[in-house]
mmCIF file of N, CA and C in Angstrom:
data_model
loop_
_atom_site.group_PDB
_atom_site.id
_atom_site.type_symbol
_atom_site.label_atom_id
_atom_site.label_comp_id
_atom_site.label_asym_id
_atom_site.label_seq_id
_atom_site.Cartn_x
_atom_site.Cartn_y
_atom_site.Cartn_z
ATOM 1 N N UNK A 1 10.989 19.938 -2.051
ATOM 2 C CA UNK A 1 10.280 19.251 -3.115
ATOM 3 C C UNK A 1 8.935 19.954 -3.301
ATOM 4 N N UNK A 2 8.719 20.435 -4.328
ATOM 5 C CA UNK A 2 7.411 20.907 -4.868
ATOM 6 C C UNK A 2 6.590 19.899 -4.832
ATOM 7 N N UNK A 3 5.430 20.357 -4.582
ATOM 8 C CA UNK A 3 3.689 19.256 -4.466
ATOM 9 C C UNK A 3 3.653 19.174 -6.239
ATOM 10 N N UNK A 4 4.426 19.727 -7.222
ATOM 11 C CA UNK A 4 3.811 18.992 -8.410
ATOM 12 C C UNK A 4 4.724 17.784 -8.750
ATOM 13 N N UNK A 5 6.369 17.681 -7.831
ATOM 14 C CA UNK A 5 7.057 16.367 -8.138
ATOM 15 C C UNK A 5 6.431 15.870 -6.906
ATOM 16 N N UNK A 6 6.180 15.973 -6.265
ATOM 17 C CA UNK A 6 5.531 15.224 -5.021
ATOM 18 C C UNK A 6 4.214 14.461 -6.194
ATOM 19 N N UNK A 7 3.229 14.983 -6.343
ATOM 20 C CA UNK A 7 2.378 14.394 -6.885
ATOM 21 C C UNK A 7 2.925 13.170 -7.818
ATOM 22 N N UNK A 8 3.516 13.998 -8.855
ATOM 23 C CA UNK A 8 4.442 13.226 -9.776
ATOM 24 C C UNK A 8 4.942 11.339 -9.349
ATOM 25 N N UNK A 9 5.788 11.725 -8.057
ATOM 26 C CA UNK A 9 6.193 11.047 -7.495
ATOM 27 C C UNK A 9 4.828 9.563 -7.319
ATOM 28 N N UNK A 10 4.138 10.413 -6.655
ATOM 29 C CA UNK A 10 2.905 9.635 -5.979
ATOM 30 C C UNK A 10 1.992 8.452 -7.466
ATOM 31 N N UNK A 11 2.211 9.416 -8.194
ATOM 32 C CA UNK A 11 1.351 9.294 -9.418
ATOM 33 C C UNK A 11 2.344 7.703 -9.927
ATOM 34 N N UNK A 12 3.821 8.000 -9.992
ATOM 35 C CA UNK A 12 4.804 6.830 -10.777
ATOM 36 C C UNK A 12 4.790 5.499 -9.693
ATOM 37 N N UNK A 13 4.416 5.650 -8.630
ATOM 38 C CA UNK A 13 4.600 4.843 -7.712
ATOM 39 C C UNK A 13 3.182 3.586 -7.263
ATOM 40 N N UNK A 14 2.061 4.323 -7.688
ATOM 41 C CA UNK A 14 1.067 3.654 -7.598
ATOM 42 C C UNK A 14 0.545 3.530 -9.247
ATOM 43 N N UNK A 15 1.249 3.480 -10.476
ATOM 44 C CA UNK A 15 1.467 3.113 -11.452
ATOM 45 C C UNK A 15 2.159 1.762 -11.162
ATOM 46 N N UNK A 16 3.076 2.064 -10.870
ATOM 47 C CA UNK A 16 4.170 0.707 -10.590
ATOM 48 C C UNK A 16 3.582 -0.676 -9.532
ATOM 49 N N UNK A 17 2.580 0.002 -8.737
ATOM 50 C CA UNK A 17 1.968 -0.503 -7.757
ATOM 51 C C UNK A 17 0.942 -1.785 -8.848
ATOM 52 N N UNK A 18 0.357 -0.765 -9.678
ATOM 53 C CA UNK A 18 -0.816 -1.271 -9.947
ATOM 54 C C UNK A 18 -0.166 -2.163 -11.695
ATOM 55 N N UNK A 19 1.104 -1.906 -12.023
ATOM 56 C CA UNK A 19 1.281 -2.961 -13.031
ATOM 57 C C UNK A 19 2.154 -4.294 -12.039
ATOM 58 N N UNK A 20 2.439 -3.923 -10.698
ATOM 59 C CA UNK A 20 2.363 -5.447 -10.103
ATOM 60 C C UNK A 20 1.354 -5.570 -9.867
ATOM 61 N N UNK A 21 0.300 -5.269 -9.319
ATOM 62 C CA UNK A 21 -0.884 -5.922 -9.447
ATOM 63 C C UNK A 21 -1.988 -6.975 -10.786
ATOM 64 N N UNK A 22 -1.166 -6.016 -11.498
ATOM 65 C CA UNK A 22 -1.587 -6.766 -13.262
ATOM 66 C C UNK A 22 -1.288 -7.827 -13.101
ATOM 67 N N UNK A 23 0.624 -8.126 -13.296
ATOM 68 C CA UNK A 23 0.953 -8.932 -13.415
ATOM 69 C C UNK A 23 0.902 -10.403 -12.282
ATOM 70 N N UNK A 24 0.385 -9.703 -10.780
ATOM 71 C CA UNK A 24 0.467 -10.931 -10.087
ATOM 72 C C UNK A 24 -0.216 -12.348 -10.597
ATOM 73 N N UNK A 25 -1.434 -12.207 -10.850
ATOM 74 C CA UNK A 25 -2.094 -13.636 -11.649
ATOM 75 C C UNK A 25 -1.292 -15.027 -12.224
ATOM 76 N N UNK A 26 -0.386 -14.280 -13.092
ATOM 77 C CA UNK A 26 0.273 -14.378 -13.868
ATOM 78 C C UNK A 26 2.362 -15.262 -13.018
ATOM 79 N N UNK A 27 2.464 -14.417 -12.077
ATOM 80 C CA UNK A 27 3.498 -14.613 -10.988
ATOM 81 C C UNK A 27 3.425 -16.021 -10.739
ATOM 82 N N UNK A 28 5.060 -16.129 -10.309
ATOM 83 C CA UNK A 28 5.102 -17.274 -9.525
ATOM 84 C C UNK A 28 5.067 -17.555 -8.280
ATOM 85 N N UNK A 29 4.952 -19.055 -7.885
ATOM 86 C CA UNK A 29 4.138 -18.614 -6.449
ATOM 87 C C UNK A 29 5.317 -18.006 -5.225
ATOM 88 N N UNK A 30 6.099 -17.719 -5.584
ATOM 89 C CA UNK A 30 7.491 -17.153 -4.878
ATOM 90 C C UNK A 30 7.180 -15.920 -4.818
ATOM 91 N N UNK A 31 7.018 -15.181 -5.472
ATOM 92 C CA UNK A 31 6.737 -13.929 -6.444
ATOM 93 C C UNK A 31 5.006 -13.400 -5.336
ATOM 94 N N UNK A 32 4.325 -14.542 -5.328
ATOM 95 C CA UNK A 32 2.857 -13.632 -4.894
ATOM 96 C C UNK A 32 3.068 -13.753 -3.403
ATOM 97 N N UNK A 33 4.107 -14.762 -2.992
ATOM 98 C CA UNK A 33 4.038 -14.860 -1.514
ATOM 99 C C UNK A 33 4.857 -13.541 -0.878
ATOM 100 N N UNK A 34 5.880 -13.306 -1.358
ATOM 101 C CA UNK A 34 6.608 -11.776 -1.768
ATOM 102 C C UNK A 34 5.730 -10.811 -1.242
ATOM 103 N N UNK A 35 5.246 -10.945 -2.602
ATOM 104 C CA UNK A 35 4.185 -9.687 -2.653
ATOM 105 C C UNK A 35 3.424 -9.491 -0.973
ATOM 106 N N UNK A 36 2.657 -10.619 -1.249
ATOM 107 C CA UNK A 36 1.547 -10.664 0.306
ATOM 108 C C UNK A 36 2.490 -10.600 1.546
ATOM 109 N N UNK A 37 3.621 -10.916 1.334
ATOM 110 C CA UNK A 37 4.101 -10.831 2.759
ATOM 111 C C UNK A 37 4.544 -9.246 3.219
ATOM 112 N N UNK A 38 4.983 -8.266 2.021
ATOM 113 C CA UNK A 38 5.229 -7.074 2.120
ATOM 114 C C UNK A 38 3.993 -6.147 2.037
ATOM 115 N N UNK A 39 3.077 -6.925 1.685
ATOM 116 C CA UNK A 39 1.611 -5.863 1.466
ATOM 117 C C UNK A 39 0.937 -6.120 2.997
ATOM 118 N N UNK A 40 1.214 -7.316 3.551
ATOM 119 C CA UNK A 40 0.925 -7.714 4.840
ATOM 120 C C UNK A 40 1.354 -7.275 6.031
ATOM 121 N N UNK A 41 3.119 -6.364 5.598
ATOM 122 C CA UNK A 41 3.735 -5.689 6.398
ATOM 123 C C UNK A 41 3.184 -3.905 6.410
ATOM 124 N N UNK A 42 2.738 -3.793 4.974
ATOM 125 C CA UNK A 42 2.596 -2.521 5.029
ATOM 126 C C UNK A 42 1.460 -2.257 5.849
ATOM 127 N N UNK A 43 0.154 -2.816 5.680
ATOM 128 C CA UNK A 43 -1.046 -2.785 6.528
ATOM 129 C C UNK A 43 -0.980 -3.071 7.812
ATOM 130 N N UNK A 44 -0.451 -3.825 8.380
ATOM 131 C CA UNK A 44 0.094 -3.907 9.908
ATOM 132 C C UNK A 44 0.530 -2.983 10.192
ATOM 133 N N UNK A 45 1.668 -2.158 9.535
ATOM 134 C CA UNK A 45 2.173 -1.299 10.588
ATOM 135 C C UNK A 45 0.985 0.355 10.018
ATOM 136 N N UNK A 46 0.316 0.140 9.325
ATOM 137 C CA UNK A 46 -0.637 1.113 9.656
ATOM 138 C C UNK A 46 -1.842 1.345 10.210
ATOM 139 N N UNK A 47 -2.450 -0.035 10.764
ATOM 140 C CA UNK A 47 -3.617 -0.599 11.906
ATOM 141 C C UNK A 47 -2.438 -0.014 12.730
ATOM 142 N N UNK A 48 -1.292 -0.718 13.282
ATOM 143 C CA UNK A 48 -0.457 -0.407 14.581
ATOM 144 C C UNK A 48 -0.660 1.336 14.668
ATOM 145 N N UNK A 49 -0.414 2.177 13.648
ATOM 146 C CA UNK A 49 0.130 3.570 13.600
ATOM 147 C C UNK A 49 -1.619 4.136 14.318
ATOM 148 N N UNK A 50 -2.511 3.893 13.501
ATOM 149 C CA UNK A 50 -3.705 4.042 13.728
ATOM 150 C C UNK A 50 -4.141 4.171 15.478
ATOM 151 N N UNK A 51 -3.908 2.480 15.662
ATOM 152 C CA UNK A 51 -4.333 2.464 16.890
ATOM 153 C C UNK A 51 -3.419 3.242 17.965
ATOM 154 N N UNK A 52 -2.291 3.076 17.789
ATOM 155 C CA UNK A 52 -1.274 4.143 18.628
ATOM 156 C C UNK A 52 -1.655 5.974 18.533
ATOM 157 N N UNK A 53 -2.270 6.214 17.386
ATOM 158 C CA UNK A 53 -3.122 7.578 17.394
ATOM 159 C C UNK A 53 -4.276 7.748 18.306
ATOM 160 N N UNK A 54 -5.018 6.716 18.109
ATOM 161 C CA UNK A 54 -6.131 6.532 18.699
ATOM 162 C C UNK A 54 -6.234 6.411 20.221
ATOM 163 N N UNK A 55 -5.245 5.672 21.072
ATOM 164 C CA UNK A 55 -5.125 5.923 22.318
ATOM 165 C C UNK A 55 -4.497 6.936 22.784
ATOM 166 N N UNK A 56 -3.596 7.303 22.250
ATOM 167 C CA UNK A 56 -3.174 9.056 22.353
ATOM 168 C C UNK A 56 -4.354 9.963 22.419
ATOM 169 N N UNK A 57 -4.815 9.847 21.483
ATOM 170 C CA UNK A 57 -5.845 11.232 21.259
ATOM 171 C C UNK A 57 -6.700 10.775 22.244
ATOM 172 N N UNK A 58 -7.400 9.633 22.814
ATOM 173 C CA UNK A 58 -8.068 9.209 23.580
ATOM 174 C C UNK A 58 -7.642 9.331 25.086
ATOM 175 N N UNK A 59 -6.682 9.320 25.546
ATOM 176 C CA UNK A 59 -6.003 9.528 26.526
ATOM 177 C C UNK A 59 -5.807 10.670 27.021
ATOM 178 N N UNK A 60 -5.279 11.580 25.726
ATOM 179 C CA UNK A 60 -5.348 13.235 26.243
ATOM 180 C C UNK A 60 -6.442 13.712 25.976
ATOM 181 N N UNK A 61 -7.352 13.768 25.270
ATOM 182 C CA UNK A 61 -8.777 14.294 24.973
ATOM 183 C C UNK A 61 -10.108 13.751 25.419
ATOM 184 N N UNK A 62 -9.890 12.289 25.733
ATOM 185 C CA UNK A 62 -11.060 11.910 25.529
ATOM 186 C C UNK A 62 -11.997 11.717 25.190
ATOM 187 N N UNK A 63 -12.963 10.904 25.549
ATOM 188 C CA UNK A 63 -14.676 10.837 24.002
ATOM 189 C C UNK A 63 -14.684 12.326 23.668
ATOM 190 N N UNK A 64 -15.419 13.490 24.853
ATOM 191 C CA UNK A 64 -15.838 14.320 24.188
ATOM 192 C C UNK A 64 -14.964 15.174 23.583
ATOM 193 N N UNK A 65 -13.292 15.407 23.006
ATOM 194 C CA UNK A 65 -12.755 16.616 22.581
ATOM 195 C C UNK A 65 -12.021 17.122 23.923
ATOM 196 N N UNK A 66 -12.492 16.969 24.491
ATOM 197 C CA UNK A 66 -11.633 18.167 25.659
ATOM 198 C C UNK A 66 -11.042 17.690 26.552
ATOM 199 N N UNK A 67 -9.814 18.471 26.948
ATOM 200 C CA UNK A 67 -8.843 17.598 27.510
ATOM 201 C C UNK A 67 -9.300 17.367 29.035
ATOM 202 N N UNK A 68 -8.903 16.333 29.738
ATOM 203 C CA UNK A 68 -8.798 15.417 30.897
ATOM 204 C C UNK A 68 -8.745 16.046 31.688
ATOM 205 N N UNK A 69 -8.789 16.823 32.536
ATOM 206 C CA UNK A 69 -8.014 17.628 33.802
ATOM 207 C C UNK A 69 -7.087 16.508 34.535
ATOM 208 N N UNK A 70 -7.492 15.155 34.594
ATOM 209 C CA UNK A 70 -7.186 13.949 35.332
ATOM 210 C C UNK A 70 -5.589 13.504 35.137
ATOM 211 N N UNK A 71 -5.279 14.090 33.296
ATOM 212 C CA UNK A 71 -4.273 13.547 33.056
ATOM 213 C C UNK A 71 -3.234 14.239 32.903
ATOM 214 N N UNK A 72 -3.405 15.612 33.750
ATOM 215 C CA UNK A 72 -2.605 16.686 33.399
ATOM 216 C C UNK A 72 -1.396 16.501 34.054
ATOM 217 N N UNK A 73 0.165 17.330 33.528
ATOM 218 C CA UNK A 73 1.466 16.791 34.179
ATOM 219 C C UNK A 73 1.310 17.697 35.217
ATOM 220 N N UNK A 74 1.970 17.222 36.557
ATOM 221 C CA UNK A 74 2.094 18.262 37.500
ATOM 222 C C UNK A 74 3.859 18.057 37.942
ATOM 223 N N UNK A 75 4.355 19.242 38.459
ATOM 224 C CA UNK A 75 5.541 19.600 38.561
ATOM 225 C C UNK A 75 5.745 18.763 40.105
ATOM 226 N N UNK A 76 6.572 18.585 40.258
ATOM 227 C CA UNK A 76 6.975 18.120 41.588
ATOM 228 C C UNK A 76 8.456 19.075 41.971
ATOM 229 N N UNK A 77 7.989 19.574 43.128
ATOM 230 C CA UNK A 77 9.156 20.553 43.796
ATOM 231 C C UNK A 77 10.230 19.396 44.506
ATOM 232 N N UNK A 78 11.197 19.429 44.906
ATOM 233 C CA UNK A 78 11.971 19.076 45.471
ATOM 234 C C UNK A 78 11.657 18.999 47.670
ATOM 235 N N UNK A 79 11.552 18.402 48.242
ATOM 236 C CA UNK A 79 11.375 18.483 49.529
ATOM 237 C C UNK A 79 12.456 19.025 50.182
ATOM 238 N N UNK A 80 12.594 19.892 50.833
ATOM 239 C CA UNK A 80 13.454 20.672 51.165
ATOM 240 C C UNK A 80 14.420 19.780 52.833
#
């Protein structure tokens, strides 16, 4: 997929986004609870995605950028 149907794409989708948004006012209350319950899903799971980045990168890098020595994998040989 080319970045100009990609855009494209992006462009028809938050069109569509934003004439449900027009029309919610207007909605029934079936219709806005809908809405909020899927707009409620989408933002959750991107706080979740967020914070799951955030202890990653925090875990292997730490505050300053550079990685841990602490958390490095070490091999384990077999005991003979």
């Amino acid at each position: 997929m080319s970045s100009e149907n990609f855009l494209k794409e992006v462009q028809a989708i938050g069109e569509k986004f934003l004439h449900k948004l027009q029309k919610l006012p207007k909605a029934e209350p079936v219709e806005i609870i809908s809405f909020s319950v899927v707009l409620l899903f989408i933002v959750t799971v991107l706080v979740l995605m967020i914070i799951a980045c955030s202890c990653c990168c925090y875990s292997c890098c730490g505050c300053d950028g550079h990685p841990d020595p602490r958390h490095r994998k070490s091999q384990v040989s077999p005991a003979a």
